[in-house]
Tab-separated table of N, CA and C in Angstrom:
chain	number	residue	atom	x	y	z
E	17	UNK	N	0.817	-1.185	0.000
E	17	UNK	CA	0.000	0.000	0.000
E	17	UNK	C	0.867	1.259	0.000
E	18	UNK	N	1.893	1.224	0.867
E	18	UNK	CA	2.807	2.359	0.929
E	18	UNK	C	3.523	2.550	-0.403
E	19	UNK	N	3.873	1.440	-1.027
E	19	UNK	CA	4.568	1.495	-2.316
E	19	UNK	C	3.656	2.093	-3.384
E	20	UNK	N	2.391	1.755	-3.377
E	20	UNK	CA	1.429	2.298	-4.328
E	20	UNK	C	1.236	3.795	-4.139
E	21	UNK	N	1.161	4.219	-2.884
E	21	UNK	CA	1.025	5.638	-2.575
E	21	UNK	C	2.265	6.399	-3.020
E	22	UNK	N	3.413	5.794	-2.828
E	22	UNK	CA	4.678	6.403	-3.250
E	22	UNK	C	4.708	6.575	-4.761
E	23	UNK	N	4.217	5.580	-5.498
E	23	UNK	CA	4.171	5.664	-6.964
E	23	UNK	C	3.213	6.765	-7.420
E	24	UNK	N	2.084	6.898	-6.748
E	24	UNK	CA	1.106	7.934	-7.092
E	24	UNK	C	1.706	9.317	-6.844
E	25	UNK	N	2.358	9.473	-5.692
E	25	UNK	CA	2.976	10.760	-5.363
E	25	UNK	C	4.083	11.083	-6.354
E	26	UNK	N	4.907	10.101	-6.685
E	26	UNK	CA	5.985	10.319	-7.661
E	26	UNK	C	5.413	10.701	-9.019
E	27	UNK	N	4.352	10.021	-9.419
E	27	UNK	CA	3.715	10.333	-10.696
E	27	UNK	C	3.117	11.727	-10.703
E	28	UNK	N	2.483	12.101	-9.590
E	28	UNK	CA	1.880	13.436	-9.489
E	28	UNK	C	2.952	14.516	-9.531
E	29	UNK	N	4.044	14.278	-8.827
E	29	UNK	CA	5.145	15.250	-8.833
E	29	UNK	C	5.720	15.381	-10.239
E	30	UNK	N	5.877	14.265	-10.923
E	30	UNK	CA	6.380	14.300	-12.304
E	30	UNK	C	5.440	15.054	-13.227
E	31	UNK	N	4.139	14.819	-13.060
E	31	UNK	CA	3.154	15.506	-13.905
E	31	UNK	C	3.154	17.010	-13.636
E	32	UNK	N	3.217	17.377	-12.358
E	32	UNK	CA	3.246	18.800	-11.998
E	32	UNK	C	4.509	19.455	-12.539
E	33	UNK	N	5.639	18.773	-12.400
E	33	UNK	CA	6.901	19.317	-12.916
E	33	UNK	C	6.832	19.471	-14.433
E	34	UNK	N	6.229	18.497	-15.107
E	34	UNK	CA	6.081	18.579	-16.558
E	34	UNK	C	5.204	19.744	-16.973
E	35	UNK	N	4.090	19.929	-16.268
E	35	UNK	CA	3.203	21.058	-16.559
E	35	UNK	C	3.893	22.390	-16.296
E	36	UNK	N	4.605	22.465	-15.177
E	36	UNK	CA	5.316	23.707	-14.848
E	36	UNK	C	6.377	24.011	-15.895
E	37	UNK	N	7.108	22.995	-16.313
E	37	UNK	CA	8.135	23.188	-17.346
E	37	UNK	C	7.520	23.622	-18.665
E	38	UNK	N	6.411	22.990	-19.038
E	38	UNK	CA	5.734	23.356	-20.277
E	38	UNK	C	5.197	24.773	-20.232
E	39	UNK	N	4.605	25.133	-19.104
E	39	UNK	CA	4.085	26.492	-18.938
E	39	UNK	C	5.209	27.515	-19.025
E	40	UNK	N	6.302	27.234	-18.324
E	40	UNK	CA	7.438	28.158	-18.315
E	40	UNK	C	8.007	28.330	-19.716
E	41	UNK	N	8.166	27.235	-20.429
E	41	UNK	CA	8.695	27.302	-21.794
E	41	UNK	C	7.769	28.111	-22.694
E	42	UNK	N	6.478	27.852	-22.617
E	42	UNK	CA	5.506	28.581	-23.431
E	42	UNK	C	5.517	30.065	-23.086
E	43	UNK	N	5.581	30.376	-21.797
E	43	UNK	CA	5.588	31.766	-21.350
E	43	UNK	C	6.819	32.491	-21.875
E	44	UNK	N	8.000	31.854	-21.761
E	44	UNK	CA	9.224	32.486	-22.251
E	44	UNK	C	9.200	32.650	-23.769
E	45	UNK	N	8.693	31.662	-24.482
E	45	UNK	CA	8.609	31.771	-25.940
E	45	UNK	C	7.673	32.904	-26.349
E	46	UNK	N	6.553	33.037	-25.668
E	46	UNK	CA	5.611	34.122	-25.976
E	46	UNK	C	6.247	35.474	-25.684
E	47	UNK	N	6.975	35.547	-24.590
E	47	UNK	CA	7.636	36.800	-24.227
E	47	UNK	C	8.713	37.171	-25.244
E	48	UNK	N	9.476	36.191	-25.685
E	48	UNK	CA	10.509	36.433	-26.699
E	48	UNK	C	9.865	36.867	-28.008
E	49	UNK	N	8.774	36.214	-28.396
E	49	UNK	CA	8.079	36.575	-29.638
E	49	UNK	C	7.529	37.997	-29.558
E	50	UNK	N	6.965	38.364	-28.417
E	50	UNK	CA	6.434	39.716	-28.241
E	50	UNK	C	7.549	40.745	-28.325
E	51	UNK	N	8.661	40.465	-27.672
E	51	UNK	CA	9.798	41.392	-27.709
E	51	UNK	C	10.333	41.534	-29.142
E	52	UNK	N	10.398	40.425	-29.867
E	52	UNK	CA	10.873	40.465	-31.252
E	52	UNK	C	9.926	41.300	-32.120
E	53	UNK	N	8.622	41.114	-31.941
E	53	UNK	CA	7.639	41.898	-32.702
E	53	UNK	C	7.762	43.385	-32.391
E	54	UNK	N	7.958	43.711	-31.127
E	54	UNK	CA	8.103	45.113	-30.726
E	54	UNK	C	9.333	45.733	-31.368
E	55	UNK	N	10.429	45.002	-31.367
E	55	UNK	CA	11.663	45.507	-31.985
E	55	UNK	C	11.456	45.700	-33.482
E	56	UNK	N	10.801	44.741	-34.133
E	56	UNK	CA	10.544	44.866	-35.570
E	56	UNK	C	9.666	46.079	-35.868
E	57	UNK	N	8.616	46.273	-35.074
E	57	UNK	CA	7.735	47.432	-35.273
E	57	UNK	C	8.497	48.734	-35.045
E	58	UNK	N	9.333	48.752	-34.011
E	58	UNK	CA	10.111	49.955	-33.705
E	58	UNK	C	11.010	50.314	-34.882
E	59	UNK	N	11.677	49.328	-35.456
E	59	UNK	CA	12.575	49.635	-36.562
E	59	UNK	C	11.822	49.922	-37.860
E	60	UNK	N	10.602	49.435	-38.005
E	60	UNK	CA	9.778	49.851	-39.142
E	60	UNK	C	9.460	51.339	-39.026
E	61	UNK	N	9.138	51.780	-37.823
E	61	UNK	CA	8.883	53.207	-37.586
E	61	UNK	C	10.159	53.999	-37.839
E	62	UNK	N	11.281	53.528	-37.309
E	62	UNK	CA	12.558	54.215	-37.508
E	62	UNK	C	12.905	54.309	-38.991
E	63	UNK	N	12.643	53.238	-39.743
E	63	UNK	CA	12.911	53.262	-41.185
E	63	UNK	C	12.097	54.354	-41.869
E	64	UNK	N	10.822	54.465	-41.503
E	64	UNK	CA	9.963	55.499	-42.097
E	64	UNK	C	10.463	56.896	-41.734
E	65	UNK	N	10.867	57.066	-40.479
E	65	UNK	CA	11.369	58.373	-40.042
E	65	UNK	C	12.606	58.744	-40.844
E	66	UNK	N	13.546	57.814	-40.968
E	66	UNK	CA	14.778	58.098	-41.714
E	66	UNK	C	14.498	58.291	-43.202
E	67	UNK	N	13.553	57.513	-43.732
E	67	UNK	CA	13.182	57.666	-45.145
E	67	UNK	C	12.638	59.068	-45.400
E	68	UNK	N	11.726	59.511	-44.554
E	68	UNK	CA	11.144	60.840	-44.731
E	68	UNK	C	12.154	61.942	-44.452
E	69	UNK	N	13.034	61.725	-43.493
E	69	UNK	CA	14.075	62.710	-43.212
E	69	UNK	C	14.977	62.878	-44.430
E	70	UNK	N	15.311	61.769	-45.075
E	70	UNK	CA	16.168	61.835	-46.258
E	70	UNK	C	15.468	62.411	-47.474
E	71	UNK	N	14.163	62.167	-47.584
E	71	UNK	CA	13.412	62.620	-48.755
E	71	UNK	C	12.981	64.082	-48.646
E	72	UNK	N	12.894	64.586	-47.446
E	72	UNK	CA	12.451	65.970	-47.268
E	72	UNK	C	13.617	66.828	-46.793
E	73	UNK	N	13.376	68.085	-46.741
E	73	UNK	CA	14.414	69.032	-46.298
E	73	UNK	C	13.967	69.685	-45.002
E	74	UNK	N	13.832	68.878	-43.962
E	74	UNK	CA	13.395	69.408	-42.672
E	74	UNK	C	14.472	70.316	-42.099
E	75	UNK	N	15.713	69.859	-42.131
E	75	UNK	CA	16.831	70.677	-41.658
E	75	UNK	C	17.591	71.224	-42.850
E	76	UNK	N	17.852	72.517	-42.803
E	76	UNK	CA	18.613	73.166	-43.869
E	76	UNK	C	19.776	73.913	-43.241
E	77	UNK	N	20.924	73.782	-43.862
E	77	UNK	CA	22.107	74.485	-43.371
E	77	UNK	C	22.112	75.895	-43.956
E	78	UNK	N	21.973	76.874	-43.091
E	78	UNK	CA	21.990	78.280	-43.492
E	78	UNK	C	23.171	78.913	-42.773
E	79	UNK	N	24.102	79.428	-43.569
E	79	UNK	CA	25.373	79.914	-43.034
E	79	UNK	C	26.043	78.741	-42.312
E	80	UNK	N	26.173	78.806	-41.017
E	80	UNK	CA	26.814	77.705	-40.291
E	80	UNK	C	25.852	77.047	-39.304
E	81	UNK	N	24.570	77.378	-39.395
E	81	UNK	CA	23.580	76.830	-38.476
E	81	UNK	C	22.480	76.103	-39.235
E	82	UNK	N	21.919	75.099	-38.569
E	82	UNK	CA	20.771	74.409	-39.129
E	82	UNK	C	19.506	75.177	-38.789
E	83	UNK	N	18.626	75.256	-39.782
E	83	UNK	CA	17.297	75.807	-39.564
E	83	UNK	C	16.293	74.729	-39.927
E	84	UNK	N	15.169	74.774	-39.248
E	84	UNK	CA	14.160	73.739	-39.432
E	84	UNK	C	12.979	74.276	-40.213
E	85	UNK	N	12.578	73.514	-41.222
E	85	UNK	CA	11.374	73.824	-41.985
E	85	UNK	C	10.204	73.152	-41.263
E	86	UNK	N	9.470	73.943	-40.520
E	86	UNK	CA	8.388	73.423	-39.682
E	86	UNK	C	7.309	72.746	-40.528
E	87	UNK	N	6.960	73.335	-41.656
E	87	UNK	CA	5.917	72.757	-42.515
E	87	UNK	C	6.331	71.373	-43.015
E	88	UNK	N	7.579	71.232	-43.448
E	88	UNK	CA	8.087	69.925	-43.900
E	88	UNK	C	8.016	68.909	-42.768
E	89	UNK	N	8.429	69.321	-41.595
E	89	UNK	CA	8.406	68.440	-40.425
E	89	UNK	C	6.982	67.967	-40.141
E	90	UNK	N	6.049	68.918	-40.095
E	90	UNK	CA	4.660	68.587	-39.759
E	90	UNK	C	4.040	67.671	-40.811
E	91	UNK	N	4.308	67.940	-42.080
E	91	UNK	CA	3.695	67.168	-43.165
E	91	UNK	C	4.354	65.814	-43.383
E	92	UNK	N	5.678	65.751	-43.279
E	92	UNK	CA	6.385	64.546	-43.721
E	92	UNK	C	6.883	63.638	-42.590
E	93	UNK	N	7.400	64.204	-41.528
E	93	UNK	CA	8.063	63.388	-40.503
E	93	UNK	C	7.189	63.168	-39.269
E	94	UNK	N	6.532	64.207	-38.819
E	94	UNK	CA	5.752	64.125	-37.586
E	94	UNK	C	4.734	62.984	-37.591
E	95	UNK	N	4.008	62.742	-38.697
E	95	UNK	CA	3.046	61.630	-38.674
E	95	UNK	C	3.693	60.282	-38.341
E	96	UNK	N	4.908	60.062	-38.812
E	96	UNK	CA	5.595	58.798	-38.534
E	96	UNK	C	6.093	58.742	-37.092
E	97	UNK	N	6.512	59.882	-36.574
E	97	UNK	CA	6.939	59.921	-35.174
E	97	UNK	C	5.778	59.559	-34.251
E	98	UNK	N	4.592	60.081	-34.558
E	98	UNK	CA	3.459	59.818	-33.679
E	98	UNK	C	2.783	58.484	-33.973
E	99	UNK	N	2.958	57.936	-35.158
E	99	UNK	CA	2.415	56.606	-35.445
E	99	UNK	C	3.091	55.562	-34.563
E	100	UNK	N	4.355	55.784	-34.261
E	100	UNK	CA	5.089	54.854	-33.407
E	100	UNK	C	5.597	55.507	-32.143
E	101	UNK	N	4.885	56.515	-31.662
E	101	UNK	CA	5.339	57.291	-30.502
E	101	UNK	C	5.638	56.402	-29.295
E	102	UNK	N	4.787	55.397	-29.081
E	102	UNK	CA	4.962	54.497	-27.936
E	102	UNK	C	6.213	53.631	-28.066
E	103	UNK	N	6.764	53.539	-29.265
E	103	UNK	CA	7.961	52.733	-29.497
E	103	UNK	C	9.252	53.538	-29.359
E	104	UNK	N	9.133	54.858	-29.323
E	104	UNK	CA	10.313	55.711	-29.181
E	104	UNK	C	10.815	55.654	-27.743
E	105	UNK	N	12.129	55.830	-27.576
E	105	UNK	CA	12.635	55.864	-26.200
E	105	UNK	C	12.251	57.197	-25.556
E	106	UNK	N	12.431	57.299	-24.262
E	106	UNK	CA	11.940	58.476	-23.528
E	106	UNK	C	12.614	59.766	-23.986
E	107	UNK	N	13.897	59.715	-24.319
E	107	UNK	CA	14.586	60.920	-24.793
E	107	UNK	C	13.979	61.392	-26.115
E	108	UNK	N	13.716	60.454	-27.024
E	108	UNK	CA	13.089	60.814	-28.303
E	108	UNK	C	11.707	61.416	-28.072
E	109	UNK	N	10.905	60.743	-27.239
E	109	UNK	CA	9.541	61.245	-26.967
E	109	UNK	C	9.581	62.654	-26.387
E	110	UNK	N	10.468	62.877	-25.422
E	110	UNK	CA	10.566	64.204	-24.803
E	110	UNK	C	10.955	65.266	-25.817
E	111	UNK	N	11.867	64.943	-26.713
E	111	UNK	CA	12.301	65.916	-27.719
E	111	UNK	C	11.190	66.194	-28.735
E	112	UNK	N	10.461	65.164	-29.129
E	112	UNK	CA	9.338	65.351	-30.054
E	112	UNK	C	8.269	66.224	-29.395
E	113	UNK	N	7.977	65.967	-28.140
E	113	UNK	CA	6.992	66.788	-27.420
E	113	UNK	C	7.476	68.224	-27.259
E	114	UNK	N	8.776	68.402	-27.057
E	114	UNK	CA	9.342	69.751	-26.946
E	114	UNK	C	9.201	70.495	-28.278
E	115	UNK	N	9.444	69.803	-29.388
E	115	UNK	CA	9.257	70.416	-30.710
E	115	UNK	C	7.803	70.854	-30.865
E	116	UNK	N	6.871	69.975	-30.516
E	116	UNK	CA	5.445	70.313	-30.617
E	116	UNK	C	5.094	71.516	-29.750
E	117	UNK	N	5.641	71.557	-28.546
E	117	UNK	CA	5.372	72.675	-27.636
E	117	UNK	C	5.878	73.986	-28.237
E	118	UNK	N	7.078	73.957	-28.810
E	118	UNK	CA	7.643	75.163	-29.418
E	118	UNK	C	6.840	75.597	-30.641
E	119	UNK	N	6.411	74.646	-31.444
E	119	UNK	CA	5.586	74.970	-32.616
E	119	UNK	C	4.274	75.608	-32.165
E	120	UNK	N	3.675	75.049	-31.129
E	120	UNK	CA	2.425	75.614	-30.603
E	120	UNK	C	2.642	77.041	-30.092
E	121	UNK	N	3.743	77.263	-29.385
E	121	UNK	CA	4.057	78.617	-28.906
E	121	UNK	C	4.214	79.591	-30.068
E	122	UNK	N	4.945	79.167	-31.105
E	122	UNK	CA	5.136	80.045	-32.266
E	122	UNK	C	3.818	80.322	-32.963
E	123	UNK	N	2.937	79.318	-33.028
E	123	UNK	CA	1.613	79.528	-33.624
E	123	UNK	C	0.792	80.511	-32.801
E	124	UNK	N	0.888	80.409	-31.485
E	124	UNK	CA	0.118	81.303	-30.607
E	124	UNK	C	0.586	82.748	-30.695
E	125	UNK	N	1.897	82.943	-30.825
E	125	UNK	CA	2.397	84.319	-30.931
E	125	UNK	C	2.470	84.772	-32.391
E	126	UNK	N	2.113	83.854	-33.300
E	126	UNK	CA	2.102	84.123	-34.742
E	126	UNK	C	3.421	84.708	-35.217
E	127	UNK	N	4.504	84.073	-34.761
E	127	UNK	CA	5.840	84.534	-35.138
E	127	UNK	C	6.773	83.334	-35.153
E	128	UNK	N	7.609	83.274	-36.170
E	128	UNK	CA	8.622	82.229	-36.245
E	128	UNK	C	9.874	82.739	-35.540
E	129	UNK	N	9.878	82.642	-34.242
E	129	UNK	CA	10.975	83.108	-33.410
E	129	UNK	C	12.247	82.322	-33.740
E	130	UNK	N	13.326	83.041	-34.027
E	130	UNK	CA	14.586	82.406	-34.433
E	130	UNK	C	15.138	81.470	-33.362
E	131	UNK	N	15.077	81.895	-32.107
E	131	UNK	CA	15.592	81.052	-31.017
E	131	UNK	C	14.771	79.766	-30.898
E	132	UNK	N	13.454	79.882	-31.061
E	132	UNK	CA	12.589	78.702	-30.983
E	132	UNK	C	12.831	77.773	-32.166
E	133	UNK	N	13.003	78.361	-33.358
E	133	UNK	CA	13.309	77.547	-34.535
E	133	UNK	C	14.627	76.802	-34.356
E	134	UNK	N	15.612	77.485	-33.789
E	134	UNK	CA	16.911	76.853	-33.549
E	134	UNK	C	16.764	75.704	-32.554
E	135	UNK	N	15.971	75.924	-31.509
E	135	UNK	CA	15.731	74.874	-30.508
E	135	UNK	C	15.005	73.682	-31.136
E	136	UNK	N	14.045	73.952	-32.009
E	136	UNK	CA	13.356	72.879	-32.739
E	136	UNK	C	14.352	72.087	-33.579
E	137	UNK	N	15.220	72.805	-34.278
E	137	UNK	CA	16.215	72.157	-35.134
E	137	UNK	C	17.148	71.274	-34.316
E	138	UNK	N	17.594	71.769	-33.172
E	138	UNK	CA	18.487	70.979	-32.315
E	138	UNK	C	17.784	69.727	-31.793
E	139	UNK	N	16.539	69.876	-31.380
E	139	UNK	CA	15.778	68.714	-30.900
E	139	UNK	C	15.546	67.703	-32.013
E	140	UNK	N	15.198	68.204	-33.190
E	140	UNK	CA	14.960	67.304	-34.319
E	140	UNK	C	16.244	66.567	-34.711
E	141	UNK	N	17.342	67.295	-34.791
E	141	UNK	CA	18.623	66.667	-35.138
E	141	UNK	C	18.980	65.590	-34.120
E	142	UNK	N	18.686	65.850	-32.862
E	142	UNK	CA	18.984	64.861	-31.814
E	142	UNK	C	18.088	63.638	-31.957
E	143	UNK	N	16.817	63.824	-32.297
E	143	UNK	CA	15.920	62.683	-32.516
E	143	UNK	C	16.469	61.803	-33.637
E	144	UNK	N	16.861	62.420	-34.744
E	144	UNK	CA	17.401	61.653	-35.870
E	144	UNK	C	18.674	60.921	-35.451
E	145	UNK	N	19.531	61.577	-34.689
E	145	UNK	CA	20.757	60.920	-34.228
E	145	UNK	C	20.442	59.753	-33.292
E	146	UNK	N	19.457	59.914	-32.427
E	146	UNK	CA	19.062	58.825	-31.528
E	146	UNK	C	18.509	57.634	-32.308
E	147	UNK	N	17.762	57.909	-33.370
E	147	UNK	CA	17.262	56.826	-34.226
E	147	UNK	C	18.443	56.080	-34.842
E	148	UNK	N	19.396	56.811	-35.383
E	148	UNK	CA	20.578	56.179	-35.982
E	148	UNK	C	21.375	55.401	-34.942
E	149	UNK	N	21.503	55.962	-33.748
E	149	UNK	CA	22.216	55.269	-32.667
E	149	UNK	C	21.526	53.960	-32.289
E	150	UNK	N	20.205	53.918	-32.411
E	150	UNK	CA	19.464	52.693	-32.100
E	150	UNK	C	19.860	51.553	-33.031
E	151	UNK	N	20.144	51.881	-34.284
E	151	UNK	CA	20.602	50.855	-35.220
E	151	UNK	C	21.959	50.308	-34.792
E	152	UNK	N	22.836	51.197	-34.363
E	152	UNK	CA	24.163	50.769	-33.912
E	152	UNK	C	24.023	49.887	-32.673
E	153	UNK	N	23.176	50.295	-31.729
E	153	UNK	CA	22.951	49.500	-30.516
E	153	UNK	C	22.402	48.120	-30.851
E	154	UNK	N	21.428	48.075	-31.741
E	154	UNK	CA	20.750	46.816	-32.047
E	154	UNK	C	21.589	45.899	-32.927
E	155	UNK	N	22.242	46.483	-33.921
E	155	UNK	CA	22.917	45.661	-34.919
E	155	UNK	C	24.434	45.778	-34.881
E	156	UNK	N	24.947	46.698	-34.071
E	156	UNK	CA	26.387	46.829	-33.917
E	156	UNK	C	27.106	47.347	-35.140
E	157	UNK	N	26.418	48.110	-35.953
E	157	UNK	CA	27.035	48.638	-37.172
E	157	UNK	C	27.004	50.152	-37.141
E	158	UNK	N	27.954	50.732	-37.828
E	158	UNK	CA	27.947	52.193	-37.982
E	158	UNK	C	27.670	52.545	-39.407
């Protein structure tokens, strides 16, 4: 009788261990798949941002300083930034929000303030650099 009970307990422990192992494996695989999908989506957004940055003239070199074409930014690049806003890192998100805040201020005062335009240009240039840096981090290439 004791031997039979021992076999039942051993079998139950084996079954529980098997279920726990299967659950853990499935959970880790799902987590890895989700992370992979997120990375793929993030780089699809980054590709669109870089594509539009290259195709448009958001930043223009005037004398020795960059100036930002706000209309180009709003029409060509901003939609892609906000389509994947949740995928951007916090520094990128903060800079994009700062650009929006400055644009709103300029719209409210109905003036393209040079200092604000310069700040927009610096923030935008940093966003583009952060996107490029993400490729280096992920793929180890320059």
